[in-house]
mmCIF file of C-alpha atoms in Angstrom:
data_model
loop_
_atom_site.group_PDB
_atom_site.id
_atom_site.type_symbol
_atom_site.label_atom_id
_atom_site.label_comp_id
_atom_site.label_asym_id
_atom_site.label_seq_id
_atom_site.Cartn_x
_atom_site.Cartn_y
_atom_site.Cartn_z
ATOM 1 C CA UNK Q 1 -17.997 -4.090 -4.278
ATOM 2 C CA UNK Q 2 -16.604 -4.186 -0.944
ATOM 3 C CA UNK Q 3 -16.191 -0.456 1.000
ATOM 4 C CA UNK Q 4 -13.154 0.540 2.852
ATOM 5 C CA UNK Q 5 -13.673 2.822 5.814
ATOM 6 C CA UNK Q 6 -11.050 5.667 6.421
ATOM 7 C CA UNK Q 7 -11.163 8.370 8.630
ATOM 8 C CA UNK Q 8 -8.800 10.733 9.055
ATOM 9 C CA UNK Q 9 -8.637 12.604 12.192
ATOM 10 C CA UNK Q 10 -6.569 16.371 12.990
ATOM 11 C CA UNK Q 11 -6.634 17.552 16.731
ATOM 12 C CA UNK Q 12 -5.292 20.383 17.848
ATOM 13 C CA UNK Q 13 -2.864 19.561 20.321
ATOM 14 C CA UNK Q 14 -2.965 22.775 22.295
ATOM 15 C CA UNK Q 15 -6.381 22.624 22.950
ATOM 16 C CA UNK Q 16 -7.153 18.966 23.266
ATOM 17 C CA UNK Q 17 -5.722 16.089 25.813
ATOM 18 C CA UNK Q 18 -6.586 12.565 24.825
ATOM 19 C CA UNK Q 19 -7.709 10.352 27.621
ATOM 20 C CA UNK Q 20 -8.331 6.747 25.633
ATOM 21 C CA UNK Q 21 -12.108 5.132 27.019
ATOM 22 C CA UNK Q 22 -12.646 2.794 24.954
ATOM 23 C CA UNK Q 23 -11.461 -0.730 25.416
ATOM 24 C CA UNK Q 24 -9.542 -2.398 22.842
ATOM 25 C CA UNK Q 25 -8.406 -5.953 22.318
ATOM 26 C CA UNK Q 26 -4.417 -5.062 21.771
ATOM 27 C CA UNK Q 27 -2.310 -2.360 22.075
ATOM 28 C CA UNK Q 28 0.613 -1.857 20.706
ATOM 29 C CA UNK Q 29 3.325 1.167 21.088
ATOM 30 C CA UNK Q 30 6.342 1.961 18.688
ATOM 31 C CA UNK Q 31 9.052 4.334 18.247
ATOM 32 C CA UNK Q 32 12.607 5.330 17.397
ATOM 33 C CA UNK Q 33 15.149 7.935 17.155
ATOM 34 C CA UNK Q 34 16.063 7.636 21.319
ATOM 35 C CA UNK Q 35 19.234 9.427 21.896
ATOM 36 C CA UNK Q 36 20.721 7.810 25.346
ATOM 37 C CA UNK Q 37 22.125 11.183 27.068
ATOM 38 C CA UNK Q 38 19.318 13.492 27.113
ATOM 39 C CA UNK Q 39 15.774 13.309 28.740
ATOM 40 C CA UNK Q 40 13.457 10.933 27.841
ATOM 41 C CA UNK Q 41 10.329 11.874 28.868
ATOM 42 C CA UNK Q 42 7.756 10.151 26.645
ATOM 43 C CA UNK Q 43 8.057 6.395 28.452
ATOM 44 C CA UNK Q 44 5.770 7.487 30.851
ATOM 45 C CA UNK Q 45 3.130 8.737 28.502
ATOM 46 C CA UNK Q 46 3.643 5.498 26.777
ATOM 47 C CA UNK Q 47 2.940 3.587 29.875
ATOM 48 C CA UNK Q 48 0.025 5.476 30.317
ATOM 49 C CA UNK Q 49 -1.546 3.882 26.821
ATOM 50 C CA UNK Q 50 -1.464 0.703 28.911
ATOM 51 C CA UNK Q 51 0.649 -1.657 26.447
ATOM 52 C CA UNK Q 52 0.572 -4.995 25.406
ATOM 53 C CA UNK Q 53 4.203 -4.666 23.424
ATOM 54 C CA UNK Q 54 6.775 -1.568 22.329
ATOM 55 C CA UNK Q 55 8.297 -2.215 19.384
ATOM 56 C CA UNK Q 56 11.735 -0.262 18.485
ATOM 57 C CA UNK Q 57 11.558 1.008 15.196
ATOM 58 C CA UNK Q 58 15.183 1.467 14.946
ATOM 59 C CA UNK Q 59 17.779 3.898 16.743
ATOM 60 C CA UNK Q 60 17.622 2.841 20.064
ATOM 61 C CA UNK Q 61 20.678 4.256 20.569
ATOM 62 C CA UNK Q 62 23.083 7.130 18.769
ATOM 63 C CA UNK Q 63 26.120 5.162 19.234
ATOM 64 C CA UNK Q 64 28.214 5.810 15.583
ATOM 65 C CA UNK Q 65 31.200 4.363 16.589
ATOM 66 C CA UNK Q 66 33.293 1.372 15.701
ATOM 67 C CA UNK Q 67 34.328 1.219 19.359
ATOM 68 C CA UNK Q 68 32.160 -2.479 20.873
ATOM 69 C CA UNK Q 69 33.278 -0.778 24.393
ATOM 70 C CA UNK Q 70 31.176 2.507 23.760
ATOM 71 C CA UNK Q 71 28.212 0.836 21.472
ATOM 72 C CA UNK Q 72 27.768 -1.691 24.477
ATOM 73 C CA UNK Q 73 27.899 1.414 27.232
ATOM 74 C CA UNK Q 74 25.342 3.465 25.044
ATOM 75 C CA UNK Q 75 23.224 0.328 25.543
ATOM 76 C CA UNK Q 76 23.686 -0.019 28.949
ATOM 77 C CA UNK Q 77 22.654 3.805 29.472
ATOM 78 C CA UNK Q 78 19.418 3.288 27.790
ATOM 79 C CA UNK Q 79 18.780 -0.077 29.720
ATOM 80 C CA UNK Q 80 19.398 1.243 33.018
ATOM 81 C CA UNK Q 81 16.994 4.363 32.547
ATOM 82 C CA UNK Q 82 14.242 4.360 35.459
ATOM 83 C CA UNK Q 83 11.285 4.700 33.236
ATOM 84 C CA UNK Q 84 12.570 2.499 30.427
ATOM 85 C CA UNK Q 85 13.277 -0.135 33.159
ATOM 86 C CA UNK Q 86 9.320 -0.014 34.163
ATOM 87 C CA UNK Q 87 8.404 -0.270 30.886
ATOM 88 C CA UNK Q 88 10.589 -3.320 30.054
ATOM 89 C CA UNK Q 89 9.529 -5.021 32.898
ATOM 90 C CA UNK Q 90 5.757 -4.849 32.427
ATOM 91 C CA UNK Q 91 5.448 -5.559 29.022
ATOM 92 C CA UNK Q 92 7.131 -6.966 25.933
ATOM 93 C CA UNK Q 93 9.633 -5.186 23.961
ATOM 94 C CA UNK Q 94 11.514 -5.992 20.246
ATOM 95 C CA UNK Q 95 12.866 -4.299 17.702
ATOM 96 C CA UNK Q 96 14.783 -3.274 14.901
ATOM 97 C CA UNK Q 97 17.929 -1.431 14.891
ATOM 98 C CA UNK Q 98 18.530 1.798 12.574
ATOM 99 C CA UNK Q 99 21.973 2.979 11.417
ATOM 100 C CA UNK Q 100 23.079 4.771 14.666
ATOM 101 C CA UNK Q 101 22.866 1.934 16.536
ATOM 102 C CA UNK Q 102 24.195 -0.291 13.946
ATOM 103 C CA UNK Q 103 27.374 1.835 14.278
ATOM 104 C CA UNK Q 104 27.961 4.075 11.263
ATOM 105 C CA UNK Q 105 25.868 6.720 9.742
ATOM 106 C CA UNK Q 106 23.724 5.189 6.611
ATOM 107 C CA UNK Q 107 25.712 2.233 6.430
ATOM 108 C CA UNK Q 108 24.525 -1.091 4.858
ATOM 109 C CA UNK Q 109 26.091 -4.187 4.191
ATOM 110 C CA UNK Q 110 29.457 -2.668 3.692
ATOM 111 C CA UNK Q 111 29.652 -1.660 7.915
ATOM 112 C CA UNK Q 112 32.856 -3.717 9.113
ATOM 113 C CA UNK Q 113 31.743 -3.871 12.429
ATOM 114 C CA UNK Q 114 28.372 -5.395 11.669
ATOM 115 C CA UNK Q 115 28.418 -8.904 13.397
ATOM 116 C CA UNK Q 116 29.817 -7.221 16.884
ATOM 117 C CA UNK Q 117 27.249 -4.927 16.805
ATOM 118 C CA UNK Q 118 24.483 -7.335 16.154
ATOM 119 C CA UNK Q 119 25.723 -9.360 19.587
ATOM 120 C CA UNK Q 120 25.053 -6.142 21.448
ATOM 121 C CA UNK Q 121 21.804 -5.652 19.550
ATOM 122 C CA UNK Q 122 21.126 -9.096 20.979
ATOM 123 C CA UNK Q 123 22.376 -8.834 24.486
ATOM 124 C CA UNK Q 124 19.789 -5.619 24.818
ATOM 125 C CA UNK Q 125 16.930 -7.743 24.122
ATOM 126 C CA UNK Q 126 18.142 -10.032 26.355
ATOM 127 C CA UNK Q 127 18.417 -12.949 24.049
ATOM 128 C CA UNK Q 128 19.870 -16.245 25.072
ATOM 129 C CA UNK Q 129 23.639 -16.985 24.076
ATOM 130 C CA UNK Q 130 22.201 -20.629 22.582
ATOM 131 C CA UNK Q 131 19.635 -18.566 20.390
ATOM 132 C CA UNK Q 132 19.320 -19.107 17.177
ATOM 133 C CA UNK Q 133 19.353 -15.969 16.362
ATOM 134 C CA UNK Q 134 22.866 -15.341 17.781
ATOM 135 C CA UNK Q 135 24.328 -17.107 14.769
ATOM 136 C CA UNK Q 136 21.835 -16.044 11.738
ATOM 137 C CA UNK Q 137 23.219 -13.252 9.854
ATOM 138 C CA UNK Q 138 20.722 -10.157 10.846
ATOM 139 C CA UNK Q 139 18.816 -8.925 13.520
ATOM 140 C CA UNK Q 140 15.403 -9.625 11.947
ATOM 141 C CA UNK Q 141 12.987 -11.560 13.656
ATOM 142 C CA UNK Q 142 9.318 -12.558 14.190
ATOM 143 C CA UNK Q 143 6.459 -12.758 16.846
ATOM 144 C CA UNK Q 144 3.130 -13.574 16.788
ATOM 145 C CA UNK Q 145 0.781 -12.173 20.241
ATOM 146 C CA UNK Q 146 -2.433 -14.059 20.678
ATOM 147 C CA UNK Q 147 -5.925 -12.880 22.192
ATOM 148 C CA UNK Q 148 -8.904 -14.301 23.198
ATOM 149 C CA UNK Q 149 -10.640 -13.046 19.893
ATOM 150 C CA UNK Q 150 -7.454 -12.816 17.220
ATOM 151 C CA UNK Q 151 -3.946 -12.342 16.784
ATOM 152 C CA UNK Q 152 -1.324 -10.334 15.118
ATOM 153 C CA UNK Q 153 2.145 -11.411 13.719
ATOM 154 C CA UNK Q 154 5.013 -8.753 14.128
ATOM 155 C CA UNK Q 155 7.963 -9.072 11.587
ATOM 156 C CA UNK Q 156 11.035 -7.055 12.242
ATOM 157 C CA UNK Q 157 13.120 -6.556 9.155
ATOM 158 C CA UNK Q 158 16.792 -5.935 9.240
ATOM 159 C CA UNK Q 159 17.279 -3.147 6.436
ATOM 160 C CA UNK Q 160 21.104 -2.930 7.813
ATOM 161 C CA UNK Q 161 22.973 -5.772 7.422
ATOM 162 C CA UNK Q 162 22.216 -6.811 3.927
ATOM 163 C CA UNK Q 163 21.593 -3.472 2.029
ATOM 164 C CA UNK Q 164 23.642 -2.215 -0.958
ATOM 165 C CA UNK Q 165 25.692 0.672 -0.816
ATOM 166 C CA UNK Q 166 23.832 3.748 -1.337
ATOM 167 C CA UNK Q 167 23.623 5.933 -4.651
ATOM 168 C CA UNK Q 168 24.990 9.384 -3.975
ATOM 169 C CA UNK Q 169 23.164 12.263 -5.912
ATOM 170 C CA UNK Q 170 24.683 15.063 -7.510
ATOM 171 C CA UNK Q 171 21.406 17.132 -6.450
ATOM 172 C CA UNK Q 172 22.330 19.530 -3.715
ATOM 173 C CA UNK Q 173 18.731 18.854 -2.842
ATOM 174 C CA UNK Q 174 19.130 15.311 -2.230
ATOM 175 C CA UNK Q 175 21.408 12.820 -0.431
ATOM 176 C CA UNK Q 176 20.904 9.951 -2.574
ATOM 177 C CA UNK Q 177 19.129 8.538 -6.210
ATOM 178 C CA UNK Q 178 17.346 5.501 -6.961
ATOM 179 C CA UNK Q 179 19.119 2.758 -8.145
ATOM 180 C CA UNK Q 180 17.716 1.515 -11.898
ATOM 181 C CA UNK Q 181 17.627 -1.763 -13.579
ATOM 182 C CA UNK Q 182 17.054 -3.730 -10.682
ATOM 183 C CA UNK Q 183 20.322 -3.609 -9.049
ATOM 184 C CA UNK Q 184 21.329 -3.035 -5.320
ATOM 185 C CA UNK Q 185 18.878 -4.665 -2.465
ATOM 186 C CA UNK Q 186 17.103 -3.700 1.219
ATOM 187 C CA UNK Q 187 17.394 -7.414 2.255
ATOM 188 C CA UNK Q 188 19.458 -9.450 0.886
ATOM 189 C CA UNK Q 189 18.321 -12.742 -0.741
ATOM 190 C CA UNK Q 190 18.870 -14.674 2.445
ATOM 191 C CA UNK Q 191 16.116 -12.224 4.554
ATOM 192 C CA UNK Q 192 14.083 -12.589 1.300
ATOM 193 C CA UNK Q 193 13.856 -15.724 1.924
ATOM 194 C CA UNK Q 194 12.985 -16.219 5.367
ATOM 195 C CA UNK Q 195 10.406 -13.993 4.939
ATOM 196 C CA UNK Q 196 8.700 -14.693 2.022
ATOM 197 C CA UNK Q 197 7.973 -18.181 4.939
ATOM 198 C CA UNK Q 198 7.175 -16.055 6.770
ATOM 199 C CA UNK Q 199 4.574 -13.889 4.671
ATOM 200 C CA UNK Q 200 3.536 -17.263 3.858
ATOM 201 C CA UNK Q 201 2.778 -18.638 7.416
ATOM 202 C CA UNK Q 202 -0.538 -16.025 7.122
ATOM 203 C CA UNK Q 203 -2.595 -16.855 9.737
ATOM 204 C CA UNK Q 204 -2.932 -14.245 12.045
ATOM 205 C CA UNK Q 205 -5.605 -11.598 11.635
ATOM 206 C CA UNK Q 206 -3.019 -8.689 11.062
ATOM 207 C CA UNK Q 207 0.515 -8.224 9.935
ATOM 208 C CA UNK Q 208 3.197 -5.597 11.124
ATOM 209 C CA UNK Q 209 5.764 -5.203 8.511
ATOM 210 C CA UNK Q 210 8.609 -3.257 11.285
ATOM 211 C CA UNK Q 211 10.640 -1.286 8.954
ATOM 212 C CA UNK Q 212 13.723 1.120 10.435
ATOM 213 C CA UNK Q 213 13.371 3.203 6.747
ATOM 214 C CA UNK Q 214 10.024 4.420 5.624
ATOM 215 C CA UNK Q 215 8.767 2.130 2.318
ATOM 216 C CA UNK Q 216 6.322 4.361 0.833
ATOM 217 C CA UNK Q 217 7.633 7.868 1.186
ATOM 218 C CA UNK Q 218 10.384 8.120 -1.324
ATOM 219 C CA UNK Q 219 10.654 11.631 -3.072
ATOM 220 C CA UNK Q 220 12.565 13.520 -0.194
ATOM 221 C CA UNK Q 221 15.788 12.166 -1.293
ATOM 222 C CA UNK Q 222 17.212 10.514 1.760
ATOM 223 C CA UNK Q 223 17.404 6.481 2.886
ATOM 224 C CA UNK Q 224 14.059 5.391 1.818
ATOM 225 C CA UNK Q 225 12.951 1.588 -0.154
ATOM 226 C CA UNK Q 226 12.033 3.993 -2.941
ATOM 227 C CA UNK Q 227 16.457 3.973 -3.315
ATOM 228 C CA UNK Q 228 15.541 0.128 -4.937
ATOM 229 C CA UNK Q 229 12.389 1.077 -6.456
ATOM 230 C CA UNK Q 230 12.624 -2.878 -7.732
ATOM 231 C CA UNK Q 231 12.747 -4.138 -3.848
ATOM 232 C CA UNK Q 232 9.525 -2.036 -3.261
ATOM 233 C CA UNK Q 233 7.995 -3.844 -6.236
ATOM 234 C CA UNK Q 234 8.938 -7.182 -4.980
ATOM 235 C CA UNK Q 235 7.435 -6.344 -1.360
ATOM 236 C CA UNK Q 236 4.106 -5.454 -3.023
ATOM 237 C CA UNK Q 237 4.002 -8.604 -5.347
ATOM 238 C CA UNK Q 238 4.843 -10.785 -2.519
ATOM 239 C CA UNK Q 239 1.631 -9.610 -0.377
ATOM 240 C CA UNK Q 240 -0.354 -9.803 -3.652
ATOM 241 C CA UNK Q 241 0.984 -13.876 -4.245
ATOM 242 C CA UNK Q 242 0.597 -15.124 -0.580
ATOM 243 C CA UNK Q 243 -2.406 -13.408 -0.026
ATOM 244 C CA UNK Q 244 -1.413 -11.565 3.191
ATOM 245 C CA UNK Q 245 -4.338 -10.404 5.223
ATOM 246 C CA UNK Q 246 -4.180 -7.042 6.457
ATOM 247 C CA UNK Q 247 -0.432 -5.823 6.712
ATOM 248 C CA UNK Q 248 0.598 -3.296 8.277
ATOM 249 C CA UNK Q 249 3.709 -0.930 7.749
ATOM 250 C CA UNK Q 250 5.751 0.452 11.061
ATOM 251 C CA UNK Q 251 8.953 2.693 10.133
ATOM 252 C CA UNK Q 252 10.748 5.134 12.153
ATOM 253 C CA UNK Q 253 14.517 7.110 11.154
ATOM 254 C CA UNK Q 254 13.291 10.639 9.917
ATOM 255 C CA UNK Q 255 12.728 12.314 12.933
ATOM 256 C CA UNK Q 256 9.268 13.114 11.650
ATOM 257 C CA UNK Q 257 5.870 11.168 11.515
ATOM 258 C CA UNK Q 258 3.717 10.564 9.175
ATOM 259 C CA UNK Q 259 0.808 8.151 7.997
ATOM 260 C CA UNK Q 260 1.212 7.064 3.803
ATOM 261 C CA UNK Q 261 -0.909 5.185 2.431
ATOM 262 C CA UNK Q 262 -1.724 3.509 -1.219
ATOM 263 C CA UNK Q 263 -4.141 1.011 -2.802
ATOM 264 C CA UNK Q 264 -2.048 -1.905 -4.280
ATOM 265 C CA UNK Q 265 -4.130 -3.754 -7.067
ATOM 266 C CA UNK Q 266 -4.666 -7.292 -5.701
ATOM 267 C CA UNK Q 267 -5.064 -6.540 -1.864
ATOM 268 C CA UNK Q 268 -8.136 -6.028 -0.445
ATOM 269 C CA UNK Q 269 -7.010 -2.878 1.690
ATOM 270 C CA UNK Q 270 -4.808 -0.017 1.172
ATOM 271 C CA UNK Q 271 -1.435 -0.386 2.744
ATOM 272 C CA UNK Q 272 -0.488 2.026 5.314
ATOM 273 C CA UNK Q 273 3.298 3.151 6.511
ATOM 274 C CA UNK Q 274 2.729 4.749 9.553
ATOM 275 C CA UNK Q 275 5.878 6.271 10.665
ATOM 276 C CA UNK Q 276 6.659 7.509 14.275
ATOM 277 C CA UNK Q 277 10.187 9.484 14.426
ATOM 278 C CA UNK Q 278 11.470 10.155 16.919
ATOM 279 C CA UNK Q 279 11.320 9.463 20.537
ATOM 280 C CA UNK Q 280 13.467 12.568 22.383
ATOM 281 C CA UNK Q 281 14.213 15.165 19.372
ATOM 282 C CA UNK Q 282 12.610 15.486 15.980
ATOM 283 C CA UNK Q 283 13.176 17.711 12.652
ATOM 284 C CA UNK Q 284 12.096 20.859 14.149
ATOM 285 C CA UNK Q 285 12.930 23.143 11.682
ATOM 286 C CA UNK Q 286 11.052 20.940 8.976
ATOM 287 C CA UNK Q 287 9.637 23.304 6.598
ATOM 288 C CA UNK Q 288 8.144 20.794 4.091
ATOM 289 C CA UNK Q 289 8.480 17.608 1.468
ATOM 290 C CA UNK Q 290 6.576 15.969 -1.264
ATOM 291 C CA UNK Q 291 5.199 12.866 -0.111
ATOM 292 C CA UNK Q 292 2.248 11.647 -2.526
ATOM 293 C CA UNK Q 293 1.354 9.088 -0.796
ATOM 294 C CA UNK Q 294 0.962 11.274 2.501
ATOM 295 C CA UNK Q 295 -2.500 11.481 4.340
ATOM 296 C CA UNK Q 296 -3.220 14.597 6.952
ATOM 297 C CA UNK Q 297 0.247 16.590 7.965
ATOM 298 C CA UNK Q 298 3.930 15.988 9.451
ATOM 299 C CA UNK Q 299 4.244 15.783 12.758
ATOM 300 C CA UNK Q 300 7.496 17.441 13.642
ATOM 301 C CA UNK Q 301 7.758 17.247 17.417
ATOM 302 C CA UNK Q 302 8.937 14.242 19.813
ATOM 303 C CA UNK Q 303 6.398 11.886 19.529
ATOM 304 C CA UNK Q 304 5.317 7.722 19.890
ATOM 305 C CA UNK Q 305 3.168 5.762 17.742
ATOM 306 C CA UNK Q 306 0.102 3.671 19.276
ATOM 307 C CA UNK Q 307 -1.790 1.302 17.188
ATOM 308 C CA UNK Q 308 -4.786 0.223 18.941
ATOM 309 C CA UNK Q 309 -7.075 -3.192 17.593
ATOM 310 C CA UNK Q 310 -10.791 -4.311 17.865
ATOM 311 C CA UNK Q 311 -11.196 -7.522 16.638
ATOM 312 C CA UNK Q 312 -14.638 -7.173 16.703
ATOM 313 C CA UNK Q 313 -15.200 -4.809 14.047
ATOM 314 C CA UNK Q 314 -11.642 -5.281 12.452
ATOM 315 C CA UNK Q 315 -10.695 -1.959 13.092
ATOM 316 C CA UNK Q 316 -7.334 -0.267 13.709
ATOM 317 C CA UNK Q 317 -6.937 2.746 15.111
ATOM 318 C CA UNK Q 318 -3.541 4.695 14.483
ATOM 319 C CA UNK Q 319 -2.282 7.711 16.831
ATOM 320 C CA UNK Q 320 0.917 9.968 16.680
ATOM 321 C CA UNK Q 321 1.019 10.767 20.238
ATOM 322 C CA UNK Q 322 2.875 13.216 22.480
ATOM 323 C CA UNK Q 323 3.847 14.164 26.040
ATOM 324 C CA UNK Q 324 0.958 13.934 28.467
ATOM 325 C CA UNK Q 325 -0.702 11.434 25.679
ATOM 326 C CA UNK Q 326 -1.753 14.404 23.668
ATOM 327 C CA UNK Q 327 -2.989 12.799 20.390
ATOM 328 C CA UNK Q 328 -1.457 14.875 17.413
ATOM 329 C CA UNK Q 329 -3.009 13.107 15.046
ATOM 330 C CA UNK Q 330 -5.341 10.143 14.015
ATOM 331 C CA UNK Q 331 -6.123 7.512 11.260
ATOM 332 C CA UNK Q 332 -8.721 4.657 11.776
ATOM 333 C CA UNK Q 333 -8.761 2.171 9.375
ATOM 334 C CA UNK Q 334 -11.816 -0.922 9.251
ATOM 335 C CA UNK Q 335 -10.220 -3.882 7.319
ATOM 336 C CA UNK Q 336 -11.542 -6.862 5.594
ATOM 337 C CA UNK Q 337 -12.641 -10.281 7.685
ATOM 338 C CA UNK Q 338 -11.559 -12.941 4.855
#
């Protein structure tokens, strides 16, 4: 029977400043939740991890407006900050978007102002006027980063632009209820498609699943894939059928972290959703939530996610990280070779 390896971590971040020694083959740095008008102090610190990619987990911006003028100046804000500006031009950054900078607050497929927004989305990232991407429905996207020892694919899913209206709850504890009988969807069949391909097209030694919403976390009552329990099923099934070596979950959009994790019969390793939320301000009044598939505690201050890879031994290594790289807390993870 083959062993999984798991170590969970706690440090006390008032006693303890993390100075990373070790080498690794890749690192990559996430986050989300960035409000453009107030200080932004964490892109240093993030820096400072030494980067091979950052990876927007959604939010990039708190636009919420159906004004293209004001969207596209929020954009330019963030853009033209010093230390984002170093940042962009030493390593390389994609994304998702999240609702705020999608335009409206929770909004899905129903968001009139969708396709504008997506051309901003685009011109942030820079991305050619003849791309392909400028006339796909969607913002999602893929990348694969090679090494001299392995490499790692990173999908970005678009949980915006296709996703069904959501189901209000008459809780006053919760903002929304699942949907049942298999109705409503995350992606739409056309995303489905493109990337089941891509789920197919496993070669890489890793791959990051970039979600804006968390996907395992679902009892707290607000946007979640839990709202289309059915969609969650269909994720899990679909790394079960094409075999998909050693995915990874990124999420972002509740201003708290977190690391979930659950063993999926079929997969060799337990799937993680590490969520990093968010990048200048954070839930910090958060006095608790269920969470079963939770491991170690919330993290309820500004903070970036780092994921750092040895190929050698097939090991990840998972931080929630603060200002002056403070680790606030750590999961390490060996996965399988075959």
């Amino acid at each position: 029977m083959m062993r999984y390896f798991i170590s969970f971590v706690l440090i006390n971040l008032s006693l303890f400043s993390f100075s990373q020694k070790k080498s690794y083959d890749f690192t990559l740095t996430f986050g989300s939740c960035s409000k453009q008008n107030i200080p932004q102090p964490l892109w240093k610190d993030i820096m400072g991890t030494n980067p091979d990619v950052f990876v927007w987990g959604g939010d990039i911006i708190y636009a919420d407006s159906d004004d293209m003028t004001k969207i596209e100046q929020d954009y330019t804000i963030q853009k033209n900050k010093p230390e984002y500006q170093e940042l962009l031009n030493s390593v390389p950054v994609i994304g998702t978007w999240d609702d705020h900078d999608y335009g409206k607050n929770d909004a899905g497929k129903e968001w009139s102002k969708k396709e504008e927004s997506q051309q901003l989305f685009l011109d942030f990232f820079d991305v050619p006027k003849d791309s392909p991407r400028r006339k796909q429905s969607g913002v999602y996207a893929s990348r694969i980063f090679k090494t001299k020892k392995g490499s790692i694919k990173i999908i970005t899913l678009d949980t915006r632009y296709f996703r069904s209206p959501l189901k209000n709850s008459t809780s006053p504890d919760r903002r929304y209820e699942p949907y049942q009988n298999g109705e409503g969807t995350v992606l739409g069949e056309e995303q489905w498609q493109w990337f089941e391909k891509e789920l197919e097209a496993n070669y890489s030694d890793f791959i990051v699943i970039v979600s804006s919403i968390q996907f395992l976390s679902s009892e707290h009552g607000f946007e979640t894939w839990g709202n289309f329990p059915h969609e969650v099923q269909k994720l899990k099934k679909m790394l079960i059928d094409k075999k998909v070596r050693n995915a990874i979950v990124l999420s972002g959009d509740r201003h708290i972290s977190e690391f979930s994790t659950t063993q999926i019969k079929g997969l060799k390793y337990p799937l993680i959703d590490f969520t990093s939320s968010g990048l200048t301000h954070s839930y910090s009044d958060y006095k608790g939530e269920s969470n079963k598939y939770r491991v170690g505690n919330v993290v309820s201050v500004p903070s970036f996610g780092v994921l750092y890879f040895d190929f050698d031994s097939n090991t990840v290594t998972m931080q929630m990280k603060g200002q002056k790289n403070i680790v606030l807390q750590e999961l390490e993870k060996q996965y399988p070779k075959d």
